[in-house]
């Protein structure tokens, strides 16, 4: 083990178990839930925002996307800051920023003000996503950590499922600003608990901040995520998408080269020589791919194919999240991990996730009953695979870099979910257009195709074409997730056989400051 990793282990891990660790976990999960909810809750308020603020379609898109763009661009930088300046301190700063920006969003009087407030919430959200997972790694030992990470990861599923429901309830009784005001008491309670209960931890001092790396990572991630967000709106071959994607990919490539040369890298690229890390990273992207793409498809399936309203559709997607939460809170994943091992857990979980997607495609085309079976299977798969992935990623990175590890995990989730929507959405559109009857040929969406029809038979044919496109996309997603699980498991199994499953290799530059400090 390198000097840095060894020192981090002895200085960052508290002796024994923190007495209030489960209470701390509850608090940071509440903060994490608020961050996840703000990724989804605003969608139901679009009509109100358009009417009350006079927002255009472009304004609404920026209100929604400003949050995710800023958050995804800052995840690695936020994680590095937490490692350097203290995870408790950055967690507190994130809560303050998130609360203040939420208040600004609730009081916004124009689209521009709301967009700026949402961007501020993204800054706070990036700090919360990275520091909450880093604190979990800090306060739980090896025996309890899998269960704690399982509970932490289940918050993601709860947030995606509960966002539209909570938003709908609030809008039924209050104005759209209530969607943001509910964040304030959560932020205040969480801040008080963090300052009182959470122990401080940070990596060794002496490393200089990697400002160039932070800038390059932000340019790269924002460019790629903006291209993924813009693709379904402007077309995948539009100038906006191609230019944004090119800037993002070039930015990430230059970031990787810079990190290999700088003495104090923000993200040690030598981690990518670790087969355990690579296996967990590839699996994590594809789990997020399956979840992001399936949520995108399921929403349209329930509303546009089966005919449910937004609130009813949200309620019918709830069994997936409920299954994940119940299994993670009972510790099933943590109990199975010693028996099946990390590769076995990932193969089992991703196979069940793929089977659930396939079941929805084959059995849920005409009724909710067939879909329910698939949703439960997906929930079991996510409950097994997602916390195992997060634990594998974090375990492959030295404790001194726990914040960066959490940033990597969060970045993978953002990228995988966006990629799932992009790829499976493209499959849906191509299949739908190919199956359209002549009367609706050339239409690029279901509403546009229906507008061109004149008879009931033509409308039925358009609906059937859309349903077929949904089913094909779900099967493509199932195949990708299943194959990804096999690849990830093979890489992790090889890592275990070669003894690379416990630590990432340290670079010479990472070891130098430790030696100098020891002198």
Short mmCIF file of C-alpha atoms in Angstrom, two decimals:
data_model
loop_
_atom_site.label_atom_id
_atom_site.label_comp_id
_atom_site.label_asym_id
_atom_site.label_seq_id
_atom_site.Cartn_x
_atom_site.Cartn_y
_atom_site.Cartn_z
CA UNK A 1 0.00 0.00 0.00
CA UNK A 2 1.24 3.47 -0.87
CA UNK A 3 2.23 5.91 1.87
CA UNK A 4 -0.69 8.17 1.00
CA UNK A 5 -3.26 5.40 1.20
CA UNK A 6 -1.74 4.05 4.41
CA UNK A 7 -1.69 7.44 6.07
CA UNK A 8 -5.24 8.19 4.97
CA UNK A 9 -6.43 4.92 6.43
CA UNK A 10 -4.94 5.67 9.81
CA UNK A 11 -5.94 9.32 9.98
CA UNK A 12 -9.38 9.29 8.36
CA UNK A 13 -10.98 6.20 9.85
CA UNK A 14 -12.25 6.94 13.38
CA UNK A 15 -11.31 4.49 16.10
CA UNK A 16 -14.25 2.17 16.69
CA UNK A 17 -17.69 3.05 15.40
CA UNK A 18 -19.20 6.51 15.59
CA UNK A 19 -21.99 6.26 18.15
CA UNK A 20 -24.48 8.35 16.18
CA UNK A 21 -23.61 6.84 12.79
CA UNK A 22 -27.14 5.67 11.92
CA UNK A 23 -28.63 9.01 12.93
CA UNK A 24 -26.01 10.75 10.81
CA UNK A 25 -26.93 8.46 7.90
CA UNK A 26 -30.60 9.43 8.28
CA UNK A 27 -29.70 13.11 8.18
CA UNK A 28 -27.47 12.93 5.11
CA UNK A 29 -30.00 10.71 3.34
CA UNK A 30 -32.61 13.41 3.92
CA UNK A 31 -30.26 15.98 2.40
CA UNK A 32 -29.51 13.62 -0.50
CA UNK A 33 -33.23 13.06 -1.09
CA UNK A 34 -33.80 16.80 -1.41
CA UNK A 35 -31.09 17.00 -4.09
CA UNK A 36 -32.57 14.10 -6.06
CA UNK A 37 -36.11 15.47 -5.81
CA UNK A 38 -35.02 18.75 -7.36
CA UNK A 39 -33.89 16.83 -10.43
CA UNK A 40 -37.47 15.69 -11.10
CA UNK A 41 -39.98 17.77 -9.17
CA UNK A 42 -39.95 20.80 -11.48
CA UNK A 43 -41.31 18.89 -14.48
CA UNK A 44 -44.86 18.96 -13.11
CA UNK A 45 -44.73 22.76 -12.64
CA UNK A 46 -44.07 23.63 -16.29
CA UNK A 47 -47.64 24.89 -17.00
CA UNK A 48 -47.60 27.07 -13.86
CA UNK A 49 -44.18 28.52 -14.68
CA UNK A 50 -45.23 29.29 -18.23
CA UNK A 51 -48.33 31.15 -17.03
CA UNK A 52 -47.03 32.95 -13.92
CA UNK A 53 -43.57 33.97 -15.14
CA UNK A 54 -44.33 34.26 -18.83
CA UNK A 55 -41.63 31.69 -19.54
CA UNK A 56 -40.96 30.58 -23.10
CA UNK A 57 -40.18 27.00 -24.05
CA UNK A 58 -36.45 27.84 -24.06
CA UNK A 59 -36.79 29.44 -20.61
CA UNK A 60 -38.46 26.33 -19.21
CA UNK A 61 -35.75 24.11 -20.66
CA UNK A 62 -33.06 26.21 -18.97
CA UNK A 63 -34.96 26.24 -15.67
CA UNK A 64 -34.89 22.46 -15.67
CA UNK A 65 -31.43 21.94 -17.17
CA UNK A 66 -29.46 24.66 -15.33
CA UNK A 67 -29.57 22.55 -12.17
CA UNK A 68 -28.33 19.30 -13.73
CA UNK A 69 -25.73 21.03 -15.93
CA UNK A 70 -24.08 22.88 -13.04
CA UNK A 71 -24.29 19.87 -10.72
CA UNK A 72 -22.76 17.43 -13.21
CA UNK A 73 -20.01 19.87 -14.15
CA UNK A 74 -18.95 20.41 -10.53
CA UNK A 75 -19.11 16.87 -9.10
CA UNK A 76 -15.40 16.06 -9.40
CA UNK A 77 -14.38 19.53 -8.25
CA UNK A 78 -16.76 19.33 -5.28
CA UNK A 79 -15.40 15.94 -4.28
CA UNK A 80 -11.82 17.17 -4.50
CA UNK A 81 -12.68 20.24 -2.40
CA UNK A 82 -14.25 18.01 0.25
CA UNK A 83 -11.10 15.87 0.42
CA UNK A 84 -8.84 18.91 0.67
CA UNK A 85 -10.78 21.27 2.95
CA UNK A 86 -12.85 18.85 5.01
CA UNK A 87 -15.94 16.78 4.25
CA UNK A 88 -17.97 18.05 7.18
CA UNK A 89 -17.14 21.64 6.25
CA UNK A 90 -18.10 21.18 2.58
CA UNK A 91 -21.28 19.31 3.55
CA UNK A 92 -22.28 22.30 5.70
CA UNK A 93 -21.40 24.74 2.90
CA UNK A 94 -23.45 22.67 0.44
CA UNK A 95 -26.50 22.76 2.72
CA UNK A 96 -26.23 26.54 3.15
CA UNK A 97 -25.85 27.15 -0.59
CA UNK A 98 -28.69 24.79 -1.40
CA UNK A 99 -31.00 26.42 1.16
CA UNK A 100 -30.22 30.00 0.10
CA UNK A 101 -30.60 29.16 -3.60
CA UNK A 102 -33.91 27.38 -2.89
CA UNK A 103 -35.21 30.52 -1.18
CA UNK A 104 -34.10 32.56 -4.18
CA UNK A 105 -35.91 30.17 -6.51
CA UNK A 106 -39.14 30.40 -4.49
CA UNK A 107 -39.03 34.22 -4.59
CA UNK A 108 -38.03 34.50 -8.27
CA UNK A 109 -40.03 37.05 -10.26
CA UNK A 110 -38.68 36.31 -13.73
CA UNK A 111 -37.40 33.35 -15.74
CA UNK A 112 -33.84 34.69 -15.52
CA UNK A 113 -33.95 34.87 -11.74
CA UNK A 114 -35.26 31.31 -11.48
CA UNK A 115 -32.61 30.01 -13.86
CA UNK A 116 -29.87 31.68 -11.80
CA UNK A 117 -31.31 30.27 -8.56
CA UNK A 118 -31.47 26.78 -10.07
CA UNK A 119 -27.81 27.07 -11.06
CA UNK A 120 -26.98 28.03 -7.47
CA UNK A 121 -28.89 24.98 -6.26
CA UNK A 122 -26.75 22.91 -8.62
CA UNK A 123 -23.59 24.13 -6.87
CA UNK A 124 -24.98 23.13 -3.48
CA UNK A 125 -26.26 19.86 -4.91
CA UNK A 126 -22.82 18.90 -6.24
CA UNK A 127 -21.31 19.40 -2.78
CA UNK A 128 -24.08 17.38 -1.12
CA UNK A 129 -23.93 14.44 -3.55
CA UNK A 130 -20.18 14.01 -3.07
CA UNK A 131 -19.85 14.73 0.64
CA UNK A 132 -22.77 12.57 1.77
CA UNK A 133 -21.25 9.42 0.25
CA UNK A 134 -17.77 10.38 1.48
CA UNK A 135 -19.14 10.73 5.03
CA UNK A 136 -20.76 7.29 4.77
CA UNK A 137 -17.35 5.86 3.88
CA UNK A 138 -15.85 7.69 6.85
CA UNK A 139 -18.24 6.74 9.68
CA UNK A 140 -19.02 3.10 8.80
CA UNK A 141 -16.54 0.24 8.98
CA UNK A 142 -16.17 -2.59 6.46
CA UNK A 143 -18.85 -4.73 8.10
CA UNK A 144 -21.61 -2.12 8.11
CA UNK A 145 -20.63 -0.12 5.04
CA UNK A 146 -22.46 -2.26 2.42
CA UNK A 147 -25.78 -1.86 4.24
CA UNK A 148 -25.19 1.87 4.78
CA UNK A 149 -24.37 2.41 1.10
CA UNK A 150 -27.46 0.37 0.19
CA UNK A 151 -29.64 2.70 2.23
CA UNK A 152 -27.87 5.76 0.78
CA UNK A 153 -28.31 4.53 -2.80
CA UNK A 154 -32.00 3.70 -2.28
CA UNK A 155 -32.59 7.42 -1.79
CA UNK A 156 -31.90 7.88 -5.53
CA UNK A 157 -34.74 5.52 -6.45
CA UNK A 158 -37.05 7.13 -3.90
CA UNK A 159 -36.29 10.58 -5.27
CA UNK A 160 -37.01 9.67 -8.88
CA UNK A 161 -40.30 8.01 -7.95
CA UNK A 162 -41.46 10.56 -5.37
CA UNK A 163 -40.54 13.73 -7.28
CA UNK A 164 -43.59 13.92 -9.57
CA UNK A 165 -45.91 12.78 -6.75
CA UNK A 166 -44.68 15.39 -4.25
CA UNK A 167 -44.71 18.06 -6.93
CA UNK A 168 -48.28 17.21 -7.89
CA UNK A 169 -49.51 17.32 -4.28
CA UNK A 170 -47.85 20.68 -3.58
CA UNK A 171 -49.18 22.24 -6.78
CA UNK A 172 -52.68 21.08 -5.94
CA UNK A 173 -52.61 23.16 -2.74
CA UNK A 174 -49.95 25.88 -3.18
CA UNK A 175 -48.14 27.93 -5.84
CA UNK A 176 -45.07 26.68 -7.72
CA UNK A 177 -42.66 28.36 -5.26
CA UNK A 178 -43.66 25.80 -2.62
CA UNK A 179 -41.59 23.24 -4.55
CA UNK A 180 -38.49 25.10 -3.36
CA UNK A 181 -39.63 26.36 0.03
CA UNK A 182 -39.92 22.78 1.33
CA UNK A 183 -36.13 22.56 1.00
CA UNK A 184 -35.57 25.20 3.67
CA UNK A 185 -36.60 23.30 6.82
CA UNK A 186 -34.74 20.24 5.54
CA UNK A 187 -31.58 22.27 4.99
CA UNK A 188 -31.82 23.91 8.43
CA UNK A 189 -32.38 20.62 10.30
CA UNK A 190 -29.67 18.84 8.32
CA UNK A 191 -27.19 21.69 8.88
CA UNK A 192 -27.75 21.63 12.65
CA UNK A 193 -27.33 17.86 12.73
CA UNK A 194 -24.18 17.95 10.57
CA UNK A 195 -22.51 20.60 12.74
CA UNK A 196 -23.40 18.68 15.90
CA UNK A 197 -22.92 15.03 14.92
CA UNK A 198 -20.66 14.56 11.90
CA UNK A 199 -16.92 14.21 12.63
CA UNK A 200 -14.54 16.14 10.41
CA UNK A 201 -12.15 14.37 8.05
CA UNK A 202 -9.91 15.44 5.19
CA UNK A 203 -6.87 14.21 3.33
CA UNK A 204 -3.32 15.21 4.15
CA UNK A 205 -2.50 18.86 3.74
CA UNK A 206 0.24 20.05 1.42
CA UNK A 207 -1.31 19.25 -1.95
CA UNK A 208 -1.89 22.25 -4.15
CA UNK A 209 -5.40 22.67 -5.62
CA UNK A 210 -5.68 21.52 -9.25
CA UNK A 211 -7.45 24.60 -10.66
CA UNK A 212 -6.74 23.77 -14.31
CA UNK A 213 -8.06 20.24 -13.82
CA UNK A 214 -11.20 21.62 -12.18
CA UNK A 215 -11.82 23.96 -15.11
CA UNK A 216 -11.22 21.25 -17.71
CA UNK A 217 -13.49 18.77 -15.94
CA UNK A 218 -16.29 21.35 -15.81
CA UNK A 219 -15.92 22.19 -19.51
CA UNK A 220 -15.88 18.53 -20.48
CA UNK A 221 -18.83 17.40 -18.37
CA UNK A 222 -21.02 20.41 -19.14
CA UNK A 223 -20.34 20.00 -22.87
CA UNK A 224 -21.23 16.31 -22.92
CA UNK A 225 -24.29 16.64 -20.68
CA UNK A 226 -25.58 19.65 -22.63
CA UNK A 227 -25.30 17.65 -25.87
CA UNK A 228 -27.23 14.76 -24.32
CA UNK A 229 -29.93 17.12 -23.01
CA UNK A 230 -30.23 19.01 -26.32
CA UNK A 231 -30.28 15.97 -28.61
CA UNK A 232 -33.95 15.01 -28.20
CA UNK A 233 -35.01 18.67 -28.62
CA UNK A 234 -32.92 19.94 -31.55
CA UNK A 235 -31.89 16.66 -33.20
CA UNK A 236 -28.75 14.61 -32.72
CA UNK A 237 -27.07 16.00 -35.83
CA UNK A 238 -27.89 19.65 -35.10
CA UNK A 239 -25.07 22.15 -34.83
CA UNK A 240 -25.79 22.77 -31.14
CA UNK A 241 -25.42 19.10 -30.26
CA UNK A 242 -22.36 18.43 -32.41
CA UNK A 243 -20.47 21.52 -31.24
CA UNK A 244 -21.35 20.91 -27.59
CA UNK A 245 -20.37 17.23 -27.80
CA UNK A 246 -17.08 18.10 -29.51
CA UNK A 247 -16.22 20.70 -26.86
CA UNK A 248 -17.10 18.24 -24.10
CA UNK A 249 -15.11 15.33 -25.51
CA UNK A 250 -12.07 17.49 -26.24
CA UNK A 251 -12.33 18.97 -22.75
CA UNK A 252 -12.42 15.52 -21.14
CA UNK A 253 -9.50 14.31 -23.28
CA UNK A 254 -7.37 17.33 -22.34
CA UNK A 255 -8.43 16.84 -18.70
CA UNK A 256 -7.16 13.24 -18.78
CA UNK A 257 -3.83 14.29 -20.30
CA UNK A 258 -3.45 17.11 -17.79
CA UNK A 259 -4.19 14.82 -14.84
CA UNK A 260 -1.47 12.42 -16.01
CA UNK A 261 1.14 15.20 -15.97
CA UNK A 262 0.25 17.46 -13.05
CA UNK A 263 2.08 16.72 -9.75
CA UNK A 264 -1.12 16.90 -7.67
CA UNK A 265 -3.97 15.60 -9.85
CA UNK A 266 -7.59 16.09 -8.91
CA UNK A 267 -8.37 12.63 -10.29
CA UNK A 268 -5.51 10.15 -10.35
CA UNK A 269 -5.87 8.59 -13.81
CA UNK A 270 -3.86 5.59 -12.65
CA UNK A 271 -7.03 4.42 -10.92
CA UNK A 272 -8.10 3.31 -14.39
CA UNK A 273 -5.38 0.66 -14.35
CA UNK A 274 -7.25 -1.04 -11.51
CA UNK A 275 -9.52 -3.77 -12.89
CA UNK A 276 -11.82 -3.53 -9.90
CA UNK A 277 -12.27 0.17 -10.53
CA UNK A 278 -12.81 -0.33 -14.27
CA UNK A 279 -15.31 -3.13 -13.66
CA UNK A 280 -17.28 -1.09 -11.17
CA UNK A 281 -17.18 2.00 -13.40
CA UNK A 282 -18.44 0.13 -16.48
CA UNK A 283 -21.16 -1.58 -14.50
CA UNK A 284 -22.18 1.67 -12.81
CA UNK A 285 -22.60 3.44 -16.14
CA UNK A 286 -24.82 0.66 -17.46
CA UNK A 287 -26.96 0.40 -14.34
CA UNK A 288 -27.54 4.16 -14.61
CA UNK A 289 -28.09 3.70 -18.36
CA UNK A 290 -30.80 1.14 -17.69
CA UNK A 291 -32.43 3.20 -14.94
CA UNK A 292 -32.35 6.54 -16.80
CA UNK A 293 -33.52 5.06 -20.08
CA UNK A 294 -36.20 2.92 -18.48
CA UNK A 295 -37.64 5.86 -16.49
CA UNK A 296 -37.81 7.87 -19.71
CA UNK A 297 -39.56 5.02 -21.55
CA UNK A 298 -41.85 3.99 -18.69
CA UNK A 299 -43.25 7.51 -18.31
CA UNK A 300 -44.19 7.59 -21.99
CA UNK A 301 -45.42 3.98 -21.91
CA UNK A 302 -47.82 4.66 -19.05
CA UNK A 303 -49.11 8.00 -20.35
CA UNK A 304 -49.02 7.70 -24.13
CA UNK A 305 -49.63 3.98 -24.59
CA UNK A 306 -51.75 2.94 -21.58
CA UNK A 307 -53.44 6.34 -21.23
CA UNK A 308 -52.74 7.25 -17.57
CA UNK A 309 -52.47 10.84 -16.36
CA UNK A 310 -49.20 12.20 -14.87
CA UNK A 311 -50.14 11.53 -11.23
CA UNK A 312 -51.55 8.06 -11.97
CA UNK A 313 -48.43 7.24 -14.00
CA UNK A 314 -46.22 8.29 -11.10
CA UNK A 315 -48.17 6.10 -8.68
CA UNK A 316 -47.86 3.10 -10.98
CA UNK A 317 -44.08 3.49 -11.20
CA UNK A 318 -43.81 3.51 -7.40
CA UNK A 319 -43.45 -0.31 -6.99
CA UNK A 320 -39.95 -0.10 -8.48
CA UNK A 321 -38.79 2.41 -5.87
CA UNK A 322 -40.65 0.68 -3.04
CA UNK A 323 -38.94 -2.63 -3.88
CA UNK A 324 -35.50 -0.99 -3.88
CA UNK A 325 -36.13 0.77 -0.58
CA UNK A 326 -37.53 -2.29 1.22
CA UNK A 327 -34.67 -4.55 0.14
CA UNK A 328 -31.95 -2.02 0.94
CA UNK A 329 -33.38 -1.08 4.32
CA UNK A 330 -33.65 -4.75 5.29
CA UNK A 331 -29.98 -5.19 4.34
CA UNK A 332 -30.55 -7.98 1.81
CA UNK A 333 -27.74 -6.78 -0.45
CA UNK A 334 -25.31 -6.54 2.48
CA UNK A 335 -26.17 -10.09 3.63
CA UNK A 336 -25.80 -11.60 0.16
CA UNK A 337 -22.51 -9.85 -0.64
CA UNK A 338 -20.28 -12.19 1.44
CA UNK A 339 -21.93 -15.23 -0.16
CA UNK A 340 -22.06 -14.16 -3.80
CA UNK A 341 -19.10 -11.77 -3.86
CA UNK A 342 -19.03 -8.50 -5.78
CA UNK A 343 -18.99 -10.10 -9.28
CA UNK A 344 -21.86 -12.43 -8.39
CA UNK A 345 -23.94 -9.58 -6.96
CA UNK A 346 -23.41 -7.47 -10.05
CA UNK A 347 -24.28 -10.29 -12.47
CA UNK A 348 -27.39 -11.17 -10.46
CA UNK A 349 -28.55 -7.60 -10.07
CA UNK A 350 -27.98 -6.51 -13.66
CA UNK A 351 -29.51 -9.73 -15.01
CA UNK A 352 -32.66 -9.07 -12.98
CA UNK A 353 -32.71 -5.45 -14.14
CA UNK A 354 -32.42 -6.63 -17.75
CA UNK A 355 -35.10 -9.28 -17.22
CA UNK A 356 -37.42 -6.65 -15.78
CA UNK A 357 -36.98 -4.40 -18.81
CA UNK A 358 -37.62 -7.35 -21.11
CA UNK A 359 -40.72 -8.38 -19.11
CA UNK A 360 -42.16 -4.88 -19.41
CA UNK A 361 -41.55 -4.93 -23.16
CA UNK A 362 -43.10 -8.36 -23.69
CA UNK A 363 -45.86 -8.39 -21.04
CA UNK A 364 -46.72 -4.75 -20.37
CA UNK A 365 -47.71 -3.55 -23.83
CA UNK A 366 -51.46 -3.74 -23.22
CA UNK A 367 -51.94 -3.75 -19.45
CA UNK A 368 -50.37 -2.60 -16.22
CA UNK A 369 -50.42 -6.12 -14.75
CA UNK A 370 -47.61 -7.31 -17.00
CA UNK A 371 -45.65 -4.14 -16.33
CA UNK A 372 -45.92 -4.60 -12.56
CA UNK A 373 -43.97 -7.87 -12.72
CA UNK A 374 -41.19 -6.17 -14.63
CA UNK A 375 -41.06 -3.21 -12.23
CA UNK A 376 -40.61 -5.50 -9.23
CA UNK A 377 -37.88 -7.46 -11.02
CA UNK A 378 -36.13 -4.22 -11.88
CA UNK A 379 -36.38 -3.08 -8.26
CA UNK A 380 -34.74 -6.28 -7.00
CA UNK A 381 -31.99 -5.92 -9.58
CA UNK A 382 -31.26 -2.30 -8.72
CA UNK A 383 -31.24 -3.12 -4.99
CA UNK A 384 -28.57 -5.76 -5.58
CA UNK A 385 -26.42 -4.03 -8.19
CA UNK A 386 -26.38 -0.31 -7.40
CA UNK A 387 -25.02 -0.33 -3.82
CA UNK A 388 -22.54 -3.06 -4.80
CA UNK A 389 -21.28 -0.85 -7.63
CA UNK A 390 -20.93 2.18 -5.38
CA UNK A 391 -19.12 0.15 -2.73
CA UNK A 392 -16.76 -1.32 -5.35
CA UNK A 393 -15.91 2.11 -6.76
CA UNK A 394 -15.32 3.64 -3.35
CA UNK A 395 -13.31 0.64 -2.12
CA UNK A 396 -11.00 0.86 -5.13
CA UNK A 397 -10.01 4.44 -4.22
CA UNK A 398 -7.83 5.29 -1.18
CA UNK A 399 -9.76 6.79 1.77
CA UNK A 400 -7.87 10.07 1.30
CA UNK A 401 -9.71 10.46 -2.02
CA UNK A 402 -13.18 9.51 -0.75
CA UNK A 403 -14.67 12.78 -1.97
CA UNK A 404 -13.24 12.33 -5.46
CA UNK A 405 -14.52 8.75 -5.45
CA UNK A 406 -18.00 10.03 -4.62
CA UNK A 407 -17.62 12.57 -7.42
CA UNK A 408 -16.73 9.79 -9.86
CA UNK A 409 -19.77 7.80 -8.70
CA UNK A 410 -22.06 10.82 -9.11
CA UNK A 411 -20.60 11.67 -12.51
CA UNK A 412 -21.19 8.12 -13.70
CA UNK A 413 -24.83 8.31 -12.59
CA UNK A 414 -25.37 11.59 -14.42
CA UNK A 415 -23.62 10.40 -17.57
CA UNK A 416 -25.25 6.95 -17.59
CA UNK A 417 -28.76 8.30 -17.08
CA UNK A 418 -28.32 10.89 -19.82
CA UNK A 419 -26.85 8.30 -22.15
CA UNK A 420 -29.77 5.95 -21.45
CA UNK A 421 -32.29 8.62 -22.37
CA UNK A 422 -30.32 9.55 -25.49
CA UNK A 423 -29.70 6.06 -26.86
CA UNK A 424 -33.01 4.45 -26.00
CA UNK A 425 -34.86 7.58 -27.08
CA UNK A 426 -33.11 7.41 -30.46
CA UNK A 427 -34.06 3.73 -30.83
CA UNK A 428 -37.67 4.59 -29.96
CA UNK A 429 -37.85 7.40 -32.52
CA UNK A 430 -36.26 5.43 -35.35
CA UNK A 431 -38.51 2.41 -34.80
CA UNK A 432 -41.61 4.60 -34.44
CA UNK A 433 -40.93 6.53 -37.66
CA UNK A 434 -40.18 3.32 -39.56
CA UNK A 435 -43.55 1.79 -38.56
CA UNK A 436 -45.76 4.84 -39.15
CA UNK A 437 -48.56 4.47 -41.70
CA UNK A 438 -48.35 6.56 -44.86
CA UNK A 439 -50.88 9.07 -43.54
CA UNK A 440 -48.50 10.07 -40.72
CA UNK A 441 -45.18 9.53 -42.50
CA UNK A 442 -42.53 12.11 -41.73
CA UNK A 443 -43.77 12.95 -38.23
CA UNK A 444 -41.14 12.85 -35.52
CA UNK A 445 -43.36 12.52 -32.44
CA UNK A 446 -46.58 10.86 -31.36
CA UNK A 447 -48.62 14.11 -31.13
CA UNK A 448 -47.38 15.23 -34.56
CA UNK A 449 -48.22 11.86 -36.09
CA UNK A 450 -51.71 11.84 -34.54
CA UNK A 451 -52.34 15.34 -35.88
CA UNK A 452 -51.88 14.01 -39.42
CA UNK A 453 -54.40 11.19 -39.06
CA UNK A 454 -58.05 11.41 -40.08
CA UNK A 455 -59.60 8.06 -39.23
CA UNK A 456 -59.73 5.86 -36.13
CA UNK A 457 -57.84 3.15 -37.99
CA UNK A 458 -54.99 5.53 -38.73
CA UNK A 459 -54.83 6.71 -35.13
CA UNK A 460 -54.76 3.11 -33.91
CA UNK A 461 -51.93 2.35 -36.31
CA UNK A 462 -49.93 5.32 -34.99
CA UNK A 463 -50.46 4.21 -31.39
CA UNK A 464 -49.39 0.66 -32.31
CA UNK A 465 -46.25 2.01 -33.99
CA UNK A 466 -45.36 4.01 -30.89
CA UNK A 467 -46.00 1.03 -28.60
CA UNK A 468 -43.75 -1.11 -30.82
CA UNK A 469 -41.03 1.53 -30.64
CA UNK A 470 -41.27 1.57 -26.84
CA UNK A 471 -41.00 -2.23 -26.71
CA UNK A 472 -37.99 -2.34 -29.02
CA UNK A 473 -36.20 0.32 -26.98
CA UNK A 474 -36.79 -1.59 -23.77
CA UNK A 475 -35.36 -4.77 -25.31
CA UNK A 476 -32.27 -2.88 -26.50
CA UNK A 477 -31.83 -1.49 -22.99
CA UNK A 478 -32.23 -4.97 -21.50
CA UNK A 479 -29.54 -6.40 -23.79
CA UNK A 480 -27.12 -3.56 -23.00
CA UNK A 481 -27.59 -3.92 -19.24
CA UNK A 482 -27.20 -7.70 -19.31
CA UNK A 483 -24.02 -7.62 -21.40
CA UNK A 484 -22.67 -4.81 -19.25
CA UNK A 485 -23.20 -6.92 -16.15
CA UNK A 486 -21.22 -9.79 -17.67
CA UNK A 487 -18.34 -7.48 -18.65
CA UNK A 488 -18.23 -5.83 -15.23
CA UNK A 489 -18.31 -9.19 -13.44
CA UNK A 490 -15.49 -10.61 -15.58
CA UNK A 491 -13.28 -7.59 -14.88
CA UNK A 492 -14.01 -7.73 -11.15
CA UNK A 493 -13.36 -11.48 -11.00
CA UNK A 494 -10.00 -11.02 -12.71
CA UNK A 495 -9.15 -8.21 -10.29
CA UNK A 496 -9.86 -10.48 -7.34
CA UNK A 497 -7.69 -13.25 -8.79
CA UNK A 498 -4.75 -10.90 -9.34
CA UNK A 499 -5.05 -9.26 -5.92
CA UNK A 500 -6.06 -5.84 -7.25
CA UNK A 501 -9.38 -5.73 -5.46
CA UNK A 502 -8.31 -3.81 -2.38
CA UNK A 503 -6.51 -0.70 -3.57
CA UNK A 504 -5.71 1.42 -6.56
CA UNK A 505 -2.09 1.89 -7.56
CA UNK A 506 -0.52 5.09 -6.36
CA UNK A 507 1.44 7.28 -8.69
CA UNK A 508 4.97 8.34 -7.79
CA UNK A 509 3.78 11.92 -7.53
CA UNK A 510 1.14 10.90 -5.00
CA UNK A 511 3.73 9.23 -2.81
CA UNK A 512 6.20 12.09 -2.82
CA UNK A 513 4.29 14.48 -0.55
CA UNK A 514 3.76 11.74 2.00
CA UNK A 515 7.47 11.00 2.12
CA UNK A 516 8.30 14.67 2.34
CA UNK A 517 5.77 15.19 5.08
CA UNK A 518 7.14 12.23 7.03
CA UNK A 519 10.54 13.81 7.00
#
